[in-house]
Short mmCIF file of C-alpha atoms in Angstrom, two decimals:
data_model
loop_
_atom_site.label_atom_id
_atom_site.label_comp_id
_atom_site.label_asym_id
_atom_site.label_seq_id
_atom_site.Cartn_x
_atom_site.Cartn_y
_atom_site.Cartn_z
CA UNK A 230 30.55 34.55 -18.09
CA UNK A 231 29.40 33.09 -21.12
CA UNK A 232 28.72 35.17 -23.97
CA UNK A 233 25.19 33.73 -24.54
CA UNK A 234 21.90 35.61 -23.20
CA UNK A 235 18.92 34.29 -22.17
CA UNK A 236 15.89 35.05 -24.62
CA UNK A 237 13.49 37.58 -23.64
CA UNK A 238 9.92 36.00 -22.67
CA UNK A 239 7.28 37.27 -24.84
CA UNK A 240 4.29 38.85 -23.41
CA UNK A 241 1.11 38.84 -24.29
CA UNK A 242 0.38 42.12 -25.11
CA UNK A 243 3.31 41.86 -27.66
CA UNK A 244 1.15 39.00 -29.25
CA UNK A 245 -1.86 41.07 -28.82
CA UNK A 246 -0.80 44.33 -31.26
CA UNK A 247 0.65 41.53 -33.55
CA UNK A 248 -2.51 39.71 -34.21
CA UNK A 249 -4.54 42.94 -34.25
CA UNK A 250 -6.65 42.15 -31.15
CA UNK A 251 -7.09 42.81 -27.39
CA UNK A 252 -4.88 41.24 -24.45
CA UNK A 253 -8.07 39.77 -23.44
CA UNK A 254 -8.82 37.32 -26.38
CA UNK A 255 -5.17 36.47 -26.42
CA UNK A 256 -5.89 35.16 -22.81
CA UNK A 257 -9.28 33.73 -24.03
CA UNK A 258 -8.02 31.93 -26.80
CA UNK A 259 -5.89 30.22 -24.55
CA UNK A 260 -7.67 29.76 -21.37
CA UNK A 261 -11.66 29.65 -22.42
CA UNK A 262 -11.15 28.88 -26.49
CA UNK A 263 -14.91 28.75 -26.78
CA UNK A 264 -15.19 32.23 -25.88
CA UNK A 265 -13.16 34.08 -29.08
CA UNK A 266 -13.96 33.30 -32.32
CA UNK A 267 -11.85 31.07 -34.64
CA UNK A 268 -10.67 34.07 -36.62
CA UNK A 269 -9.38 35.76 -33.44
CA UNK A 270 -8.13 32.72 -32.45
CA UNK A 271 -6.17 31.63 -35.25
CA UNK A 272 -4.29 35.34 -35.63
CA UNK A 273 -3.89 34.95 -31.82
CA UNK A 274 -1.86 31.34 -32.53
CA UNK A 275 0.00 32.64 -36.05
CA UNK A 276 1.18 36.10 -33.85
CA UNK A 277 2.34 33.53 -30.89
CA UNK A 278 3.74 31.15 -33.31
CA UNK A 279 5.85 34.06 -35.56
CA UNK A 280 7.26 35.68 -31.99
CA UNK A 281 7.93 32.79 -30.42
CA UNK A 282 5.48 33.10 -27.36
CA UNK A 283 4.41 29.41 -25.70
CA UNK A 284 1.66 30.72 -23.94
CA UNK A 285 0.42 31.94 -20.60
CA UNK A 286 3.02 30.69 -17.76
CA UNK A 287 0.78 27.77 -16.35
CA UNK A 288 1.74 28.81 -12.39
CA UNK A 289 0.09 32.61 -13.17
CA UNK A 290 -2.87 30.24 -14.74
CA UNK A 291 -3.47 28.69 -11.31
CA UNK A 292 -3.51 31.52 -9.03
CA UNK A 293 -6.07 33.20 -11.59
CA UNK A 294 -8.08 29.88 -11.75
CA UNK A 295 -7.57 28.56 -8.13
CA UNK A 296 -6.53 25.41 -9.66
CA UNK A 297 -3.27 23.36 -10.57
CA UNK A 298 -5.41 20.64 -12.81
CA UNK A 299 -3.01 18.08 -10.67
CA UNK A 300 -4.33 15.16 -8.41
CA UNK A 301 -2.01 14.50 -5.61
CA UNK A 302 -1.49 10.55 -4.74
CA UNK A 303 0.56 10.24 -1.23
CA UNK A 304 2.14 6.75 -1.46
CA UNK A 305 3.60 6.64 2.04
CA UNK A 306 6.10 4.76 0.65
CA UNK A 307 9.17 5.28 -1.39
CA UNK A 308 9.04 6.65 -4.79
CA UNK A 309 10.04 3.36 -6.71
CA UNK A 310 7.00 1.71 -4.64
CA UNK A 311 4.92 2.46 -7.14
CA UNK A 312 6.48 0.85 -10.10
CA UNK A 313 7.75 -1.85 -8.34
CA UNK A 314 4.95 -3.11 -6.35
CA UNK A 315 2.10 -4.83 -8.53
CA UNK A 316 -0.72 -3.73 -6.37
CA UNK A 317 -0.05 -0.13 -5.79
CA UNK A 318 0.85 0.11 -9.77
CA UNK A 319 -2.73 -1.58 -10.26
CA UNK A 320 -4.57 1.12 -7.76
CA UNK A 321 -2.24 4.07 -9.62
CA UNK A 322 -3.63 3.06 -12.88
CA UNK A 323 -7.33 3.29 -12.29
CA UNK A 324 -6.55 6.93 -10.60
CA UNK A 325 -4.73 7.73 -13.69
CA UNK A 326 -7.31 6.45 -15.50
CA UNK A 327 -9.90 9.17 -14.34
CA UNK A 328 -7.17 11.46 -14.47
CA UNK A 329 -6.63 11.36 -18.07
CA UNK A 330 -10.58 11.06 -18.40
CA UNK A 331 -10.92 14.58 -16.21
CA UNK A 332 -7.96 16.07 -18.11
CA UNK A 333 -6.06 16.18 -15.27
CA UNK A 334 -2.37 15.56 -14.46
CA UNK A 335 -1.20 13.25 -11.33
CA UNK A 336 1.36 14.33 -9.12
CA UNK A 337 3.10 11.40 -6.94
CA UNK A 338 3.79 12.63 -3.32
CA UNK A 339 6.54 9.58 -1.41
CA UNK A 340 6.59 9.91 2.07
CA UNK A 341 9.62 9.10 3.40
CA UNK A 342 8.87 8.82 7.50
CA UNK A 343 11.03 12.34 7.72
CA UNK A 344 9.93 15.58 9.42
CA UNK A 345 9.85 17.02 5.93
CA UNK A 346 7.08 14.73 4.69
CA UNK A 347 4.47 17.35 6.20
CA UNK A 348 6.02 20.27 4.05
CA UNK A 349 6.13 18.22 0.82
CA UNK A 350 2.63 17.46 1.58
CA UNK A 351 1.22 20.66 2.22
CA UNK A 352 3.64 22.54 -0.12
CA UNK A 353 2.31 20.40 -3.08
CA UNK A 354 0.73 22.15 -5.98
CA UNK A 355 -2.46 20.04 -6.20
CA UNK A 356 -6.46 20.22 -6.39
CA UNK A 357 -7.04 17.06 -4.05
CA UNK A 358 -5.45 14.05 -2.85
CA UNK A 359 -5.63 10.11 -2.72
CA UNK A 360 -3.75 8.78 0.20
CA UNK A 361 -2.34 5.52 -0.18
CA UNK A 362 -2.83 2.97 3.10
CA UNK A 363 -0.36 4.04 5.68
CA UNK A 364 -0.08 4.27 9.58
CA UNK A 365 -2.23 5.62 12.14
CA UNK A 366 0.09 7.56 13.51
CA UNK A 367 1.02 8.96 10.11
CA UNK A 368 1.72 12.56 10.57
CA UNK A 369 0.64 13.57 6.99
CA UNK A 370 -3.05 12.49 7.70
CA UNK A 371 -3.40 15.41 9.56
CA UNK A 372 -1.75 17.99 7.40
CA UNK A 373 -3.60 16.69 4.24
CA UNK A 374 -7.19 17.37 6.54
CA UNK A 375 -5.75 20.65 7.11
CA UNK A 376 -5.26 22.03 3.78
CA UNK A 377 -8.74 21.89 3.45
CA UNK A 378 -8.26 20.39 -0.03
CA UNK A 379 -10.90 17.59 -0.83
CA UNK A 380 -9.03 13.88 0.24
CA UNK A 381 -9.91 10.42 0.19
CA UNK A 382 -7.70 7.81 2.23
CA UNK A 383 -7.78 4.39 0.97
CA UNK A 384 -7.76 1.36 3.27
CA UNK A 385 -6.70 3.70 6.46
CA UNK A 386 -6.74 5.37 8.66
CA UNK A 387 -10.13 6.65 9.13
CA UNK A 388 -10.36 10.66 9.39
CA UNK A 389 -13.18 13.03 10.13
CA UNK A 390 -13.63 15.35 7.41
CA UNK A 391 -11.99 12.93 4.53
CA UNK A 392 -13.66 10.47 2.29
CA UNK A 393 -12.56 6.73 2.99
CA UNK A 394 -12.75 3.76 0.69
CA UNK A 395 -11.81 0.59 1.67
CA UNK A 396 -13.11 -3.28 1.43
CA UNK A 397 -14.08 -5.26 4.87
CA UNK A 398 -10.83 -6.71 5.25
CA UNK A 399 -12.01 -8.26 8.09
CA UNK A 400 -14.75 -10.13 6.93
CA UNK A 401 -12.77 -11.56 3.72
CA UNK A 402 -9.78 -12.71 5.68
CA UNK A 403 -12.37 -14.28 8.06
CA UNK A 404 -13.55 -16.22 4.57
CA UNK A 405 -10.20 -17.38 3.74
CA UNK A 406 -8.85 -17.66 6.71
CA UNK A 407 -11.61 -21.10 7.04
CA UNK A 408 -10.42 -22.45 3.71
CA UNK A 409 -6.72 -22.40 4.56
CA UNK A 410 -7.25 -23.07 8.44
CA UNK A 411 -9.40 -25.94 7.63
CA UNK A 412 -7.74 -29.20 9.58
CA UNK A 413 -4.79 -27.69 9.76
CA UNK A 414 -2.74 -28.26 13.58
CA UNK A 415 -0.37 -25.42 13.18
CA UNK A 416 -1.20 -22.47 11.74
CA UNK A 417 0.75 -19.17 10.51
CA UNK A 418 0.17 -16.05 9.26
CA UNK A 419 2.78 -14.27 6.31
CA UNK A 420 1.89 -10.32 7.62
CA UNK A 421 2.55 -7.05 5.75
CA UNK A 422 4.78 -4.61 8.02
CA UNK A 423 2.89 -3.72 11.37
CA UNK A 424 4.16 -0.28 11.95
CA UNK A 425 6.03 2.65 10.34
CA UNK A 426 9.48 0.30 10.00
CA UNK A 427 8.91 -0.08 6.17
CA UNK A 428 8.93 3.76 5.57
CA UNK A 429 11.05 5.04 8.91
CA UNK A 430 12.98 2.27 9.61
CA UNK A 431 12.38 2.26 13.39
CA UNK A 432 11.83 -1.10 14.77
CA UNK A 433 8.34 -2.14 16.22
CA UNK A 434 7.58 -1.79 19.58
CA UNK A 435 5.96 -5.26 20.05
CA UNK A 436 7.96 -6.10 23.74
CA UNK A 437 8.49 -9.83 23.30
CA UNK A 438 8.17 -10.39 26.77
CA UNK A 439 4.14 -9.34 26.37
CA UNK A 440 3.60 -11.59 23.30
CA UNK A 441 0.91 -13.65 23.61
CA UNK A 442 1.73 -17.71 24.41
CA UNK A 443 5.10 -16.48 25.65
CA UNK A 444 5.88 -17.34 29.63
CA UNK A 445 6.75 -13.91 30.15
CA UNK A 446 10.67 -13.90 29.66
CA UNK A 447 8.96 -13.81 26.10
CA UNK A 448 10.97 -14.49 22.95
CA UNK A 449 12.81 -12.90 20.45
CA UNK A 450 11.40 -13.09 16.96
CA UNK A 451 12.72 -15.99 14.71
CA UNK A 452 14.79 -13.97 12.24
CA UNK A 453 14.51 -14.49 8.59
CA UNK A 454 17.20 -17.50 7.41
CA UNK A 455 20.17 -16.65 7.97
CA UNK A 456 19.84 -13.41 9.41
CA UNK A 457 21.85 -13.95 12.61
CA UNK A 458 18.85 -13.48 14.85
CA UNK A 459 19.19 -14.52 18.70
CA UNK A 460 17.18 -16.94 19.69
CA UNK A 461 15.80 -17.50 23.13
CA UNK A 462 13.58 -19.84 24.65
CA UNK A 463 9.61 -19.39 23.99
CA UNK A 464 6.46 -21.20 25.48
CA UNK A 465 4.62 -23.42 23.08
CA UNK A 466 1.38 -22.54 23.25
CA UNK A 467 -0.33 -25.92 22.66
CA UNK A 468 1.69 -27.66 25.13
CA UNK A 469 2.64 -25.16 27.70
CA UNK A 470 6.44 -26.72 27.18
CA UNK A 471 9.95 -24.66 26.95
CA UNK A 472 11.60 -25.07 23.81
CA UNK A 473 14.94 -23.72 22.14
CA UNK A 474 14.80 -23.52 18.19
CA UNK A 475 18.81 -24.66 17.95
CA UNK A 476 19.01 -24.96 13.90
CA UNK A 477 18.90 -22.83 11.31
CA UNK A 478 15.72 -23.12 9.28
CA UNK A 479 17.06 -23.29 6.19
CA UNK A 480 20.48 -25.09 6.52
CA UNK A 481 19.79 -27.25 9.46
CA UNK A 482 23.29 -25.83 11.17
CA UNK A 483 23.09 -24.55 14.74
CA UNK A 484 22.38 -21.47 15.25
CA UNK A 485 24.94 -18.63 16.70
CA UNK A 486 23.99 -15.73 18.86
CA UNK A 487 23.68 -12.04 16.71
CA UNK A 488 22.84 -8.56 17.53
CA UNK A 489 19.23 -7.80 18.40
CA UNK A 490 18.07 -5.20 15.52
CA UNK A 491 19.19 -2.15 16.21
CA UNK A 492 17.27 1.62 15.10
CA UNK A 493 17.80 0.93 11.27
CA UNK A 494 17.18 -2.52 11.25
CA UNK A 495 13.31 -4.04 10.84
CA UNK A 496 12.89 -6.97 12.86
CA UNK A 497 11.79 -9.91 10.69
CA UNK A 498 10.45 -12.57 11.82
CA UNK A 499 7.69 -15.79 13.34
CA UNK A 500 5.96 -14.22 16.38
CA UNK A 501 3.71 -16.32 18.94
CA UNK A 502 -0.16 -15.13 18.27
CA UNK A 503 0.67 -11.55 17.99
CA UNK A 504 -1.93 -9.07 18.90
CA UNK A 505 -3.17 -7.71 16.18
CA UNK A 506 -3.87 -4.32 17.90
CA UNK A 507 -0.64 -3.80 17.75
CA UNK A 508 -0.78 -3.03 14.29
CA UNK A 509 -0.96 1.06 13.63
CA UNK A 510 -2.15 -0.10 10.59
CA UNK A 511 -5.84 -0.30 9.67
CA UNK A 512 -5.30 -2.69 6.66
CA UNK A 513 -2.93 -5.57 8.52
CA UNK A 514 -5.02 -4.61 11.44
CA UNK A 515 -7.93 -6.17 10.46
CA UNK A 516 -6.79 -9.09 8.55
CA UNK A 517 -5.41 -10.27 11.55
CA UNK A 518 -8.61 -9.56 13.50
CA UNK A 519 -10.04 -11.77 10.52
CA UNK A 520 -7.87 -14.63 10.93
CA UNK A 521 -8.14 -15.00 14.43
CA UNK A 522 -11.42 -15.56 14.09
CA UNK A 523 -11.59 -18.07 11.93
CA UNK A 524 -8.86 -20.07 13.68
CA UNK A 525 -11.19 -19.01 16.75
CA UNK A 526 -14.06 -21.17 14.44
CA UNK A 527 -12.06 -24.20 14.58
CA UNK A 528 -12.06 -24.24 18.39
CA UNK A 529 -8.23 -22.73 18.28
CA UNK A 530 -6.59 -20.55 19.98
CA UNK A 531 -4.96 -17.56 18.70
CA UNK A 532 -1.64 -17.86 20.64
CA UNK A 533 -0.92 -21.20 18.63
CA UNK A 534 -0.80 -18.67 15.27
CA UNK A 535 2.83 -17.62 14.40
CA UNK A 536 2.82 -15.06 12.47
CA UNK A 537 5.55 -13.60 10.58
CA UNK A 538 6.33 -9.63 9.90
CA UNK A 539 7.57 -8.65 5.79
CA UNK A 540 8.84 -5.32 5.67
CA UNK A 541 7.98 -5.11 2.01
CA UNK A 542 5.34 -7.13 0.17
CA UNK A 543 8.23 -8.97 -1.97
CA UNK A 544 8.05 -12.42 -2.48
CA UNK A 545 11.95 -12.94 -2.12
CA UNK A 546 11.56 -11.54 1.66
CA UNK A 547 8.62 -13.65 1.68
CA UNK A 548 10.75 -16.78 0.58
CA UNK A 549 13.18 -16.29 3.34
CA UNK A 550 10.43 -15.60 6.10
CA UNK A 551 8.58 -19.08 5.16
CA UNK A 552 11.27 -20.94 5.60
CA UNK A 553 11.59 -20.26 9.47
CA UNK A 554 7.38 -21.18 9.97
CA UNK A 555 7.72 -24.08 7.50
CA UNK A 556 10.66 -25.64 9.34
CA UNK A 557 11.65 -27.25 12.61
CA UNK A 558 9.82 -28.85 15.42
CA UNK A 559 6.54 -26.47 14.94
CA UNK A 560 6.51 -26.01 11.04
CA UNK A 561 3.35 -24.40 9.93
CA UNK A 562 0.76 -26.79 7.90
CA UNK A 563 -1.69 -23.84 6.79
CA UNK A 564 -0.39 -20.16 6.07
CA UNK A 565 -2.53 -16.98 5.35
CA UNK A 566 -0.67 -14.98 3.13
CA UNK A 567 -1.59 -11.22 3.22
CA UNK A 568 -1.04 -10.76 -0.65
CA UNK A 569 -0.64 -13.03 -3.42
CA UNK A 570 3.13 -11.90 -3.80
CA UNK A 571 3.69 -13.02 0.05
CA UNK A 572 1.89 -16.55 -0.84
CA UNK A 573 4.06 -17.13 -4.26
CA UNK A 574 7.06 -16.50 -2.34
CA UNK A 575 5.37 -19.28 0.37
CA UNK A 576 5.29 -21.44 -2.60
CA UNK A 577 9.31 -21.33 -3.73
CA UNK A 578 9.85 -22.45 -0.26
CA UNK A 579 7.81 -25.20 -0.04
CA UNK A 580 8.95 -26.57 -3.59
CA UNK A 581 12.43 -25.59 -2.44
CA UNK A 582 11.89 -27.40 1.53
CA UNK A 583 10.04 -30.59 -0.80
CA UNK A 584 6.49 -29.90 0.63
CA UNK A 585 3.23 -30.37 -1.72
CA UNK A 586 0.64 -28.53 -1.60
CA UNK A 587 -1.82 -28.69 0.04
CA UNK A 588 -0.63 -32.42 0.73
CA UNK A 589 1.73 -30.97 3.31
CA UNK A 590 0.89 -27.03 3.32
CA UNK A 591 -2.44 -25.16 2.60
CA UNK A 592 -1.79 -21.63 1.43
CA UNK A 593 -3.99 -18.63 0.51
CA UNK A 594 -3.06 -15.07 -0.80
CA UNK A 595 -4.82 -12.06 -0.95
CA UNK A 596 -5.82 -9.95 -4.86
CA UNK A 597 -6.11 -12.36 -6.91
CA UNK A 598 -2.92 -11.22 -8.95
CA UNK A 599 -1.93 -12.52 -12.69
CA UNK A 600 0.15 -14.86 -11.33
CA UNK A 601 -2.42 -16.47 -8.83
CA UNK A 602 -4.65 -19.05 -10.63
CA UNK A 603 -2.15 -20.46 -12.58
CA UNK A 604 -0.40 -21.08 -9.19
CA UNK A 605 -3.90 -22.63 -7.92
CA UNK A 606 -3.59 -20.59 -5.40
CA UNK A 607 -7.22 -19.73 -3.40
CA UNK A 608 -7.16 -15.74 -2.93
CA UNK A 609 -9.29 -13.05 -1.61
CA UNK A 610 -10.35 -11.37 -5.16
CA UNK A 611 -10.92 -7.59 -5.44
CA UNK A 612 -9.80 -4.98 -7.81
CA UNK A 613 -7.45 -1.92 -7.00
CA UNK A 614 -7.71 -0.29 -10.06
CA UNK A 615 -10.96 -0.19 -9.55
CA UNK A 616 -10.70 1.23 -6.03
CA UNK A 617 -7.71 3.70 -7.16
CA UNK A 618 -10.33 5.27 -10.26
CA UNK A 619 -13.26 5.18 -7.18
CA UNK A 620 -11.11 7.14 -4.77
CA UNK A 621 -9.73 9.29 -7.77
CA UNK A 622 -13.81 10.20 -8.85
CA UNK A 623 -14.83 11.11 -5.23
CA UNK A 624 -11.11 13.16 -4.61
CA UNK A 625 -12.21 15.24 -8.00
CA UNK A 626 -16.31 16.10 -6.90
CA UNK A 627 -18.04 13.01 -6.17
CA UNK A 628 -17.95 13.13 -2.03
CA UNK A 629 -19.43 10.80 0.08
CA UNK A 630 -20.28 11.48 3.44
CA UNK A 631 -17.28 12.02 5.80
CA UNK A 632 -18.49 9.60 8.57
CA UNK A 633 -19.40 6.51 6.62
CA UNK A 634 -17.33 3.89 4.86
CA UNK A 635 -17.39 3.85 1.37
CA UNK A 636 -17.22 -0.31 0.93
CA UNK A 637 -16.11 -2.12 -2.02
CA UNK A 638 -16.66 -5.15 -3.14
CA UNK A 639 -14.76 -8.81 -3.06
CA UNK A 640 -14.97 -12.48 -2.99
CA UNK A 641 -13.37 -15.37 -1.75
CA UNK A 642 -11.68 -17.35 -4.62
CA UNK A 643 -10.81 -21.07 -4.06
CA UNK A 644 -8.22 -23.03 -6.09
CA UNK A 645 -6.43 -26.13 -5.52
CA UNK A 646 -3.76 -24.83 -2.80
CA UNK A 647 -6.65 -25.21 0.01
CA UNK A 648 -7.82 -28.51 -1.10
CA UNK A 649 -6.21 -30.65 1.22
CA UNK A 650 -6.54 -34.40 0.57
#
């Protein structure tokens, strides 16, 4: 054992008899200052000072005050999410932002897609949450509504009894969906993840034999390059023909049979005019819905959309996914990038493939991100640090009414990568 003690906590009424004054205005002068004179106060702070006591312990603060002066932020994603990816760091600022403005701190709360994400949830030591976008199905949803504690979701999905912010997705991908659509032949869609696979790691249940423009033996999804993915034959859905993608996308060798993904794996990949229903969530949900219906404007049909599935919203994943729609018999010649990250990475393929654009490609992202206009890349423009301090002022005792949106704004943004000769 070693042969040094622990020190011996100072109470307060040991600070009290040593500054000549009652346990009360040693709790004043720390909790409500404006309540004890500065006299009292400063012999309260030279008696603390001289025996050593750093104040009230903050957790017996909280269960006098009812509060933990923390703002909870579920990501839904993993931890390093939020310094890593350059949206959710924008949406984390503006709710720290009106933290530091309210004096409060912010705790982070990952979900992780494990049984114990409902316990960290409703086990943290917080005043109110922000919930980043996540799934429908997303267990912690429903044990953030029932901790009573005031909540606003951002993006989705929609809950009675919490606050909701989001922008009409819908409507602005139906905006740039026409610039980036316009005369294009064969378009494709660069998605964000359309289940719980990013944060769970359980494939998608999208049954390839029920995709849309398939002739019901359906297809497997084109796997990212290089990724080992069986192919089998699909419909195409302009000509009603068979055909076998043979070649590797990005090294023009033939192809050799692989594993279907198993339980860890996420299946990456170019579907056939995916449904977008079949995305739990809201967010990806209605971009697609918005992108259909521009293609829809053009007299096209849905099923000739392939759309591919990131996992992440990384522009090297992003990279490797482009090359299978810009490639082979049915290369894309207009792509609808669900974030400006997912576009750039769009872009290194092209350059890397020797396409122009938008001589041979039109492209569009999605934030308007530092890096889009000098890429001249047309984007849907709004600001998440703007929406993260919103949802962060409503969370802490501005509430809107549980059953309406709360809509913010954006606008379409067109540069030189939908301005096709």
């Amino acid at each position: 054992m070693s042969g040094r003690t622990a020190r011996r906590r100072v109470t307060m009424a040991e600070v009290a008899r040593a500054a000549g004054v009652s346990v009360m205005t040693v709790s004043y002068a720390y909790g409500q200052p404006g309540r004890v004179s500065d006299e009292a106060r400063a012999k309260v702070r030279e008696a603390a000072e001289r025996l050593g006591y750093p104040g009230p312990h903050p957790g017996a603060r909280s269960l006098r005050s009812g509060r933990t002066g923390n703002l909870g932020v579920v990501l839904g994603e993993h931890l390093t999410y939020a310094f890593d990816d350059p949206q959710a760091t924008r949406f984390l600022s503006g709710v720290a932002q009106v933290c530091a403005d309210h004096g409060m701190a912010l705790t982070l709360v990952p979900v992780t897609g494990s049984p114990s994400d409902v316990d960290r949830v409703t086990e943290a030591a917080v005043d109110a949450f922000v919930v980043w976008t996540t799934a429908d199905d997303d267990p912690v949803i429903d044990a953030i509504s029932a901790t009573g504690l005031p909540a606003v979701v951002h993006g989705g999905p929609r809950r009675d009894g919490l606050s909701f912010v989001a922008a009409d997705d819908r409507a602005a991908a139906t905006a740039v969906g026409r610039e980036v659509f316009a005369g294009a032949r064969r378009p494709g869609v660069l998605s964000f993840p359309l289940d719980r696979a990013r944060i769970s790691g359980v494939a998608f249940g999208v049954p390839s034999g029920e995709l849309p423009g398939t002739d019901g033996a359906g297809s497997e999804p084109l796997g990212a390059s290089g990724s080992g993915t069986t192919h089998t034959p699909s419909r195409d859905a302009a000509s009603g023909t068979v055909h076998t993608p043979s070649r590797d996308a990005a090294s023009g060798m033939p192809r050799t049979p692989g594993p279907a993904p198993g339980p860890g794996a996420v299946p990456d990949g170019a579907y056939p005019g995916i449904d977008p229903d079949a995305s739990t969530f809201r967010v990806t949900r209605r971009r697609l819905r918005g992108y259909r219906d521009a293609w829809a404007e053009t007299g096209g049909d849905w099923s000739q959309v392939r759309v591919a599935v990131c996992s992440v919203n990384s522009t090297h994943e992003a990279e490797a996914l482009a090359a299978e729609l810009l490639t082979g018999p049915y290369a894309c010649d207009a792509i609808a990038a669900m974030g400006d990250e997912l576009a750039l990475g769009v872009l290194r393929a092209a350059t890397r493939l020797g396409l122009t654009v938008p001589g041979d490609l039109t492209l569009s992202g999605w934030d308007d991100s530092d890096a889009a206009a000098p890429a001249g890349l047309t984007t849907v423009a709004q600001s998440l640090r703007d929406q993260g301090a919103r949802c962060a002022r409503i969370a802490l005792g501005q509430p809107i009414p549980a059953d309406r949106d709360t809509e913010v704004a954006w606008h379409l943004i067109s540069r030189e990568s939908t301005r096709r000769p």
